[in-house]
């Protein structure tokens, strides 16, 4: 069934990989938001939609990135779109100026220290971080300003405290408290600056299997797509401890939630494994409900972001 295809494929990839060998900000301020961007996990393509999104919206631009498998999407404070190559053995992140055209080419390319790049985050100083869901789990730091092709300045590896530490980080985000949060197959790991290659989690929460997309709002709450409980997004207050539990859960869909993103108005959007787009309107509380907005996302829709 479609509802299990991507999550099952990624879990299989994780198993295969296991057999192979400064202060931060929450979502950086993106100005002039006019588009939504969605990645197709299996094709590597990226689709641009013009806002507002309705039940009849279709992609205005389809960009063939040449990547084997596109991961989560991220737009930085300079309005550039990051598209990681989430495929076994791949070690690149394509970066594009926005908005896209069908002929867009990369502004530059980041080369990660390990393979299977999955998600991107930016701290308040303009440093860029890339989660590598390779065996063991890694987070690469690219020292800012990041405006050209380069390799990492350092890499945080699978150091553990409380839980099992980094394993296969599928998502990363900076919360407004300055901490970096990484979601992976077992844990949600909190890293407190100053960050370095020797950083270990200041907290490691082990709520469930298969944590996917992770994003934060302006109040410091962290939202985690929980693919082990169909359609659920767990909401945590920060900072976390080793025994933190969700402040509340959002029951969104009957299918796995994959990528999630906030728009410029604080609304939370989610992509599920049935290729359906959901919206949770701001302000988000324990009584918030999700609305299915678009049921015709591209095949194997995965990551989502908003930008110019």
mmCIF file of C-alpha atoms in Angstrom:
data_model
loop_
_atom_site.group_PDB
_atom_site.id
_atom_site.type_symbol
_atom_site.label_atom_id
_atom_site.label_comp_id
_atom_site.label_asym_id
_atom_site.label_seq_id
_atom_site.Cartn_x
_atom_site.Cartn_y
_atom_site.Cartn_z
ATOM 1 C CA UNK A 1 0.000 0.000 0.000
ATOM 2 C CA UNK A 2 1.124 3.538 -0.685
ATOM 3 C CA UNK A 3 0.712 4.550 2.986
ATOM 4 C CA UNK A 4 3.560 2.230 3.962
ATOM 5 C CA UNK A 5 5.829 2.466 0.915
ATOM 6 C CA UNK A 6 8.142 5.343 1.808
ATOM 7 C CA UNK A 7 8.407 4.573 5.524
ATOM 8 C CA UNK A 8 9.064 0.904 4.756
ATOM 9 C CA UNK A 9 11.661 1.798 2.141
ATOM 10 C CA UNK A 10 13.451 4.174 4.498
ATOM 11 C CA UNK A 11 13.398 1.632 7.315
ATOM 12 C CA UNK A 12 14.944 -0.870 4.913
ATOM 13 C CA UNK A 13 17.578 1.704 3.939
ATOM 14 C CA UNK A 14 18.369 2.245 7.619
ATOM 15 C CA UNK A 15 18.843 -1.476 8.106
ATOM 16 C CA UNK A 16 21.100 -1.635 5.058
ATOM 17 C CA UNK A 17 23.149 1.305 6.274
ATOM 18 C CA UNK A 18 23.544 -0.302 9.678
ATOM 19 C CA UNK A 19 24.983 -3.337 7.942
ATOM 20 C CA UNK A 20 27.358 -1.127 5.940
ATOM 21 C CA UNK A 21 29.729 0.133 7.631
ATOM 22 C CA UNK A 22 26.899 29.486 18.507
ATOM 23 C CA UNK A 23 23.341 30.231 19.422
ATOM 24 C CA UNK A 24 20.738 29.007 17.034
ATOM 25 C CA UNK A 25 17.445 30.154 15.678
ATOM 26 C CA UNK A 26 14.268 28.288 14.888
ATOM 27 C CA UNK A 27 13.194 28.326 11.238
ATOM 28 C CA UNK A 28 15.202 31.275 9.832
ATOM 29 C CA UNK A 29 13.187 34.313 8.750
ATOM 30 C CA UNK A 30 12.193 33.848 5.131
ATOM 31 C CA UNK A 31 10.922 37.004 3.483
ATOM 32 C CA UNK A 32 8.362 37.297 0.721
ATOM 33 C CA UNK A 33 6.868 33.800 0.948
ATOM 34 C CA UNK A 34 5.010 33.102 -2.286
ATOM 35 C CA UNK A 35 5.592 29.397 -2.896
ATOM 36 C CA UNK A 36 5.472 25.952 -1.360
ATOM 37 C CA UNK A 37 8.123 23.401 -2.325
ATOM 38 C CA UNK A 38 7.665 19.623 -2.210
ATOM 39 C CA UNK A 39 10.244 16.924 -2.938
ATOM 40 C CA UNK A 40 9.632 13.505 -4.443
ATOM 41 C CA UNK A 41 11.660 10.991 -2.491
ATOM 42 C CA UNK A 42 12.122 8.398 -5.219
ATOM 43 C CA UNK A 43 12.471 10.594 -8.310
ATOM 44 C CA UNK A 44 14.604 13.348 -6.770
ATOM 45 C CA UNK A 45 12.387 15.999 -8.371
ATOM 46 C CA UNK A 46 11.236 19.199 -6.624
ATOM 47 C CA UNK A 47 7.839 20.804 -7.255
ATOM 48 C CA UNK A 48 6.992 24.487 -6.774
ATOM 49 C CA UNK A 49 3.403 25.528 -5.950
ATOM 50 C CA UNK A 50 2.123 29.099 -5.964
ATOM 51 C CA UNK A 51 0.320 30.202 -2.792
ATOM 52 C CA UNK A 52 -2.417 30.035 -1.654
ATOM 53 C CA UNK A 53 -2.750 26.256 -1.745
ATOM 54 C CA UNK A 54 -6.224 24.910 -2.542
ATOM 55 C CA UNK A 55 -7.734 21.523 -3.339
ATOM 56 C CA UNK A 56 -7.110 22.177 -7.048
ATOM 57 C CA UNK A 57 -3.528 23.437 -6.815
ATOM 58 C CA UNK A 58 -0.991 21.974 -9.219
ATOM 59 C CA UNK A 59 2.745 22.467 -9.443
ATOM 60 C CA UNK A 60 3.713 25.540 -11.457
ATOM 61 C CA UNK A 61 7.312 24.313 -11.794
ATOM 62 C CA UNK A 62 8.833 20.828 -11.824
ATOM 63 C CA UNK A 63 12.604 20.757 -11.382
ATOM 64 C CA UNK A 64 14.571 17.637 -12.233
ATOM 65 C CA UNK A 65 17.493 17.860 -9.813
ATOM 66 C CA UNK A 66 19.378 14.823 -11.077
ATOM 67 C CA UNK A 67 19.496 13.473 -7.517
ATOM 68 C CA UNK A 68 18.725 9.822 -6.934
ATOM 69 C CA UNK A 69 16.398 10.480 -3.992
ATOM 70 C CA UNK A 70 15.422 13.874 -2.559
ATOM 71 C CA UNK A 71 15.311 14.254 1.217
ATOM 72 C CA UNK A 72 13.702 16.895 3.420
ATOM 73 C CA UNK A 73 13.648 20.460 2.044
ATOM 74 C CA UNK A 74 15.000 23.575 3.756
ATOM 75 C CA UNK A 75 15.016 27.303 2.876
ATOM 76 C CA UNK A 76 17.749 29.369 4.519
ATOM 77 C CA UNK A 77 17.741 33.029 5.599
ATOM 78 C CA UNK A 78 19.145 33.990 2.179
ATOM 79 C CA UNK A 79 16.123 32.433 0.447
ATOM 80 C CA UNK A 80 17.980 29.464 -0.990
ATOM 81 C CA UNK A 81 16.505 25.979 -1.228
ATOM 82 C CA UNK A 82 18.567 23.008 0.014
ATOM 83 C CA UNK A 83 17.809 19.595 -1.500
ATOM 84 C CA UNK A 84 19.761 16.700 0.081
ATOM 85 C CA UNK A 85 20.437 13.522 -1.894
ATOM 86 C CA UNK A 86 18.963 10.918 0.428
ATOM 87 C CA UNK A 87 20.260 7.812 -1.314
ATOM 88 C CA UNK A 88 22.744 5.161 -0.241
ATOM 89 C CA UNK A 89 26.265 6.318 -1.067
ATOM 90 C CA UNK A 90 25.266 9.881 -1.988
ATOM 91 C CA UNK A 91 27.049 12.720 -0.190
ATOM 92 C CA UNK A 92 25.769 15.976 -1.681
ATOM 93 C CA UNK A 93 23.207 18.702 -1.052
ATOM 94 C CA UNK A 94 22.096 20.766 -4.047
ATOM 95 C CA UNK A 95 21.397 24.434 -3.316
ATOM 96 C CA UNK A 96 19.143 26.578 -5.546
ATOM 97 C CA UNK A 97 18.213 30.247 -5.663
ATOM 98 C CA UNK A 98 14.486 30.889 -5.363
ATOM 99 C CA UNK A 99 12.032 30.987 -6.968
ATOM 100 C CA UNK A 100 12.682 28.013 -9.229
ATOM 101 C CA UNK A 101 12.248 27.519 -12.937
ATOM 102 C CA UNK A 102 12.236 24.192 -14.739
ATOM 103 C CA UNK A 103 15.740 25.086 -15.950
ATOM 104 C CA UNK A 104 17.186 26.097 -12.566
ATOM 105 C CA UNK A 105 20.749 25.009 -11.932
ATOM 106 C CA UNK A 106 22.563 24.743 -8.629
ATOM 107 C CA UNK A 107 23.900 27.914 -7.018
ATOM 108 C CA UNK A 108 26.406 25.637 -5.304
ATOM 109 C CA UNK A 109 26.724 22.116 -3.896
ATOM 110 C CA UNK A 110 27.662 21.004 -0.380
ATOM 111 C CA UNK A 111 29.646 17.779 -0.050
ATOM 112 C CA UNK A 112 28.951 15.919 3.191
ATOM 113 C CA UNK A 113 31.490 13.900 5.158
ATOM 114 C CA UNK A 114 29.263 10.815 5.122
ATOM 115 C CA UNK A 115 26.610 9.500 2.760
ATOM 116 C CA UNK A 116 22.824 9.701 2.707
ATOM 117 C CA UNK A 117 22.204 13.406 3.382
ATOM 118 C CA UNK A 118 18.681 13.890 4.707
ATOM 119 C CA UNK A 119 17.924 17.327 6.230
ATOM 120 C CA UNK A 120 19.406 20.807 6.689
ATOM 121 C CA UNK A 121 19.286 23.473 9.425
ATOM 122 C CA UNK A 122 20.769 26.943 9.943
ATOM 123 C CA UNK A 123 21.845 28.645 13.171
ATOM 124 C CA UNK A 124 21.642 32.352 13.975
ATOM 125 C CA UNK A 125 25.218 32.910 12.765
ATOM 126 C CA UNK A 126 24.503 31.562 9.287
ATOM 127 C CA UNK A 127 26.265 28.236 9.788
ATOM 128 C CA UNK A 128 24.614 25.381 7.902
ATOM 129 C CA UNK A 129 24.160 21.870 9.321
ATOM 130 C CA UNK A 130 23.388 18.691 7.367
ATOM 131 C CA UNK A 131 22.075 15.450 8.878
ATOM 132 C CA UNK A 132 23.670 12.346 7.346
ATOM 133 C CA UNK A 133 21.590 9.216 7.930
ATOM 134 C CA UNK A 134 24.614 7.004 7.354
ATOM 135 C CA UNK A 135 25.421 4.042 9.623
ATOM 136 C CA UNK A 136 26.086 5.552 13.042
ATOM 137 C CA UNK A 137 24.550 8.947 12.294
ATOM 138 C CA UNK A 138 26.341 12.243 11.657
ATOM 139 C CA UNK A 139 25.677 15.988 11.541
ATOM 140 C CA UNK A 140 28.032 18.093 9.395
ATOM 141 C CA UNK A 141 28.658 21.796 10.075
ATOM 142 C CA UNK A 142 29.469 24.165 7.207
ATOM 143 C CA UNK A 143 30.851 27.446 8.576
ATOM 144 C CA UNK A 144 28.991 30.545 7.424
ATOM 145 C CA UNK A 145 28.596 32.520 5.358
ATOM 146 C CA UNK A 146 27.778 29.536 3.159
ATOM 147 C CA UNK A 147 27.651 30.826 -0.407
ATOM 148 C CA UNK A 148 29.798 28.414 -2.408
ATOM 149 C CA UNK A 149 30.552 24.716 -2.782
ATOM 150 C CA UNK A 150 32.513 23.306 0.141
ATOM 151 C CA UNK A 151 33.094 20.450 2.569
ATOM 152 C CA UNK A 152 32.217 20.408 6.295
ATOM 153 C CA UNK A 153 34.184 22.327 8.919
ATOM 154 C CA UNK A 154 33.538 19.516 11.395
ATOM 155 C CA UNK A 155 31.232 16.561 11.979
ATOM 156 C CA UNK A 156 29.273 15.541 15.075
ATOM 157 C CA UNK A 157 29.240 11.743 15.247
ATOM 158 C CA UNK A 158 27.167 9.162 17.106
ATOM 159 C CA UNK A 159 27.952 10.150 20.696
ATOM 160 C CA UNK A 160 25.277 8.973 23.127
ATOM 161 C CA UNK A 161 23.863 10.039 26.481
ATOM 162 C CA UNK A 162 20.641 8.782 28.054
ATOM 163 C CA UNK A 163 19.361 7.093 24.914
ATOM 164 C CA UNK A 164 21.256 5.598 22.018
ATOM 165 C CA UNK A 165 22.458 8.886 20.538
ATOM 166 C CA UNK A 166 22.590 9.596 16.802
ATOM 167 C CA UNK A 167 21.683 6.622 14.638
ATOM 168 C CA UNK A 168 19.912 7.598 11.418
ATOM 169 C CA UNK A 169 18.986 11.288 11.804
ATOM 170 C CA UNK A 170 16.116 12.000 9.414
ATOM 171 C CA UNK A 171 15.554 15.582 10.575
ATOM 172 C CA UNK A 172 17.340 18.469 12.310
ATOM 173 C CA UNK A 173 16.221 21.918 13.452
ATOM 174 C CA UNK A 174 17.360 24.765 15.697
ATOM 175 C CA UNK A 175 14.805 25.840 18.280
ATOM 176 C CA UNK A 176 14.489 29.401 19.576
ATOM 177 C CA UNK A 177 16.371 28.419 22.755
ATOM 178 C CA UNK A 178 19.497 27.946 20.584
ATOM 179 C CA UNK A 179 19.642 24.163 20.872
ATOM 180 C CA UNK A 180 19.925 21.831 17.904
ATOM 181 C CA UNK A 181 17.431 18.942 17.763
ATOM 182 C CA UNK A 182 17.872 15.780 15.698
ATOM 183 C CA UNK A 183 15.172 13.165 15.106
ATOM 184 C CA UNK A 184 16.178 9.643 14.136
ATOM 185 C CA UNK A 185 14.996 6.047 14.185
ATOM 186 C CA UNK A 186 14.889 5.821 17.977
ATOM 187 C CA UNK A 187 15.684 9.150 19.603
ATOM 188 C CA UNK A 188 15.231 12.879 19.640
ATOM 189 C CA UNK A 189 18.649 14.280 20.512
ATOM 190 C CA UNK A 190 19.257 17.767 21.905
ATOM 191 C CA UNK A 191 22.649 19.427 21.349
ATOM 192 C CA UNK A 192 23.418 22.608 23.291
ATOM 193 C CA UNK A 193 25.905 25.143 21.824
ATOM 194 C CA UNK A 194 28.768 25.778 21.599
ATOM 195 C CA UNK A 195 28.827 22.899 19.086
ATOM 196 C CA UNK A 196 31.933 21.029 17.947
ATOM 197 C CA UNK A 197 33.021 17.627 16.654
ATOM 198 C CA UNK A 198 33.044 16.457 20.264
ATOM 199 C CA UNK A 199 29.483 17.535 21.055
ATOM 200 C CA UNK A 200 27.314 14.991 22.810
ATOM 201 C CA UNK A 201 23.573 15.296 23.394
ATOM 202 C CA UNK A 202 22.557 17.346 26.425
ATOM 203 C CA UNK A 203 19.383 15.237 26.381
ATOM 204 C CA UNK A 204 18.270 12.170 24.472
ATOM 205 C CA UNK A 205 14.579 11.242 24.442
ATOM 206 C CA UNK A 206 13.512 7.774 23.305
ATOM 207 C CA UNK A 207 9.792 8.078 22.568
ATOM 208 C CA UNK A 208 9.287 5.696 19.662
ATOM 209 C CA UNK A 209 10.671 4.265 16.450
ATOM 210 C CA UNK A 210 10.959 6.185 13.191
ATOM 211 C CA UNK A 211 10.932 9.907 13.948
ATOM 212 C CA UNK A 212 10.940 11.734 10.616
ATOM 213 C CA UNK A 213 10.476 15.451 9.883
ATOM 214 C CA UNK A 214 11.232 17.880 12.714
ATOM 215 C CA UNK A 215 10.570 21.627 12.862
ATOM 216 C CA UNK A 216 10.227 24.293 15.578
ATOM 217 C CA UNK A 217 7.931 27.261 16.106
ATOM 218 C CA UNK A 218 8.723 30.745 17.437
ATOM 219 C CA UNK A 219 7.707 29.783 20.993
ATOM 220 C CA UNK A 220 10.411 27.137 21.191
ATOM 221 C CA UNK A 221 8.215 24.092 20.754
ATOM 222 C CA UNK A 222 9.582 21.231 18.668
ATOM 223 C CA UNK A 223 7.266 19.266 16.352
ATOM 224 C CA UNK A 224 8.259 15.709 15.394
ATOM 225 C CA UNK A 225 6.579 13.524 12.754
ATOM 226 C CA UNK A 226 6.122 10.129 14.367
ATOM 227 C CA UNK A 227 5.994 7.460 11.664
ATOM 228 C CA UNK A 228 5.574 4.639 14.183
ATOM 229 C CA UNK A 229 2.101 5.973 15.051
ATOM 230 C CA UNK A 230 0.196 6.668 11.844
ATOM 231 C CA UNK A 231 -0.591 10.322 11.311
ATOM 232 C CA UNK A 232 0.781 11.679 14.611
ATOM 233 C CA UNK A 233 2.964 14.744 15.219
ATOM 234 C CA UNK A 234 4.462 14.900 18.737
ATOM 235 C CA UNK A 235 4.877 18.389 20.237
ATOM 236 C CA UNK A 236 7.605 19.003 22.836
ATOM 237 C CA UNK A 237 8.509 22.052 24.896
ATOM 238 C CA UNK A 238 12.180 22.965 25.106
ATOM 239 C CA UNK A 239 14.682 22.511 26.542
ATOM 240 C CA UNK A 240 14.258 18.764 26.848
ATOM 241 C CA UNK A 241 15.501 16.273 29.428
ATOM 242 C CA UNK A 242 16.106 12.540 29.088
ATOM 243 C CA UNK A 243 12.593 11.902 30.418
ATOM 244 C CA UNK A 244 10.700 14.513 28.399
ATOM 245 C CA UNK A 245 7.343 13.483 27.000
ATOM 246 C CA UNK A 246 5.197 15.310 24.446
ATOM 247 C CA UNK A 247 3.221 18.279 25.748
ATOM 248 C CA UNK A 248 0.517 17.036 23.389
ATOM 249 C CA UNK A 249 0.054 15.143 20.142
ATOM 250 C CA UNK A 250 -1.551 16.223 16.884
ATOM 251 C CA UNK A 251 -3.554 13.472 15.201
ATOM 252 C CA UNK A 252 -3.270 14.466 11.565
ATOM 253 C CA UNK A 253 -3.773 11.537 9.213
ATOM 254 C CA UNK A 254 -4.291 7.790 9.010
ATOM 255 C CA UNK A 255 -1.020 7.511 7.091
ATOM 256 C CA UNK A 256 2.597 8.159 8.085
ATOM 257 C CA UNK A 257 3.598 11.813 8.419
ATOM 258 C CA UNK A 258 6.893 12.486 6.626
ATOM 259 C CA UNK A 259 7.962 16.106 5.990
ATOM 260 C CA UNK A 260 6.538 19.038 7.962
ATOM 261 C CA UNK A 261 7.022 22.813 7.647
ATOM 262 C CA UNK A 262 5.723 26.135 8.971
ATOM 263 C CA UNK A 263 4.588 28.855 6.594
ATOM 264 C CA UNK A 264 5.044 32.579 7.169
ATOM 265 C CA UNK A 265 1.820 32.794 9.213
ATOM 266 C CA UNK A 266 2.731 30.056 11.670
ATOM 267 C CA UNK A 267 0.491 27.417 10.107
ATOM 268 C CA UNK A 268 1.946 23.904 10.172
ATOM 269 C CA UNK A 269 1.800 21.817 6.995
ATOM 270 C CA UNK A 270 2.419 18.084 6.741
ATOM 271 C CA UNK A 271 3.011 15.616 3.912
ATOM 272 C CA UNK A 272 1.773 12.073 4.484
ATOM 273 C CA UNK A 273 2.687 8.819 2.770
ATOM 274 C CA UNK A 274 -0.619 8.814 0.894
ATOM 275 C CA UNK A 275 0.639 11.923 -0.960
ATOM 276 C CA UNK A 276 -1.829 14.132 0.863
ATOM 277 C CA UNK A 277 -1.092 17.635 2.174
ATOM 278 C CA UNK A 278 -2.471 18.626 5.589
ATOM 279 C CA UNK A 279 -2.735 22.022 7.299
ATOM 280 C CA UNK A 280 -2.902 22.741 11.038
ATOM 281 C CA UNK A 281 -3.855 26.431 11.400
ATOM 282 C CA UNK A 282 -2.123 28.777 13.839
ATOM 283 C CA UNK A 283 -2.233 29.161 16.763
ATOM 284 C CA UNK A 284 -1.508 25.495 17.408
ATOM 285 C CA UNK A 285 -2.820 23.991 20.662
ATOM 286 C CA UNK A 286 -3.703 20.553 22.001
ATOM 287 C CA UNK A 287 -7.188 20.977 20.542
ATOM 288 C CA UNK A 288 -6.004 21.895 17.024
ATOM 289 C CA UNK A 289 -7.320 19.830 14.148
ATOM 290 C CA UNK A 290 -5.814 19.166 10.736
ATOM 291 C CA UNK A 291 -7.510 19.727 7.413
ATOM 292 C CA UNK A 292 -6.744 17.821 4.239
ATOM 293 C CA UNK A 293 -5.989 20.536 1.678
ATOM 294 C CA UNK A 294 -4.548 18.734 -1.337
ATOM 295 C CA UNK A 295 -4.809 15.026 -2.145
ATOM 296 C CA UNK A 296 -2.829 15.057 -5.382
ATOM 297 C CA UNK A 297 0.754 15.653 -4.322
ATOM 298 C CA UNK A 298 3.462 14.159 -6.573
ATOM 299 C CA UNK A 299 4.283 10.483 -6.370
ATOM 300 C CA UNK A 300 6.364 9.675 -3.267
ATOM 301 C CA UNK A 301 6.014 13.233 -1.899
ATOM 302 C CA UNK A 302 8.361 13.629 1.055
ATOM 303 C CA UNK A 303 9.919 16.975 2.079
ATOM 304 C CA UNK A 304 8.193 20.359 2.245
ATOM 305 C CA UNK A 305 9.321 23.982 2.668
ATOM 306 C CA UNK A 306 8.032 27.513 2.068
ATOM 307 C CA UNK A 307 9.900 30.384 0.440
ATOM 308 C CA UNK A 308 9.933 33.046 -2.288
#
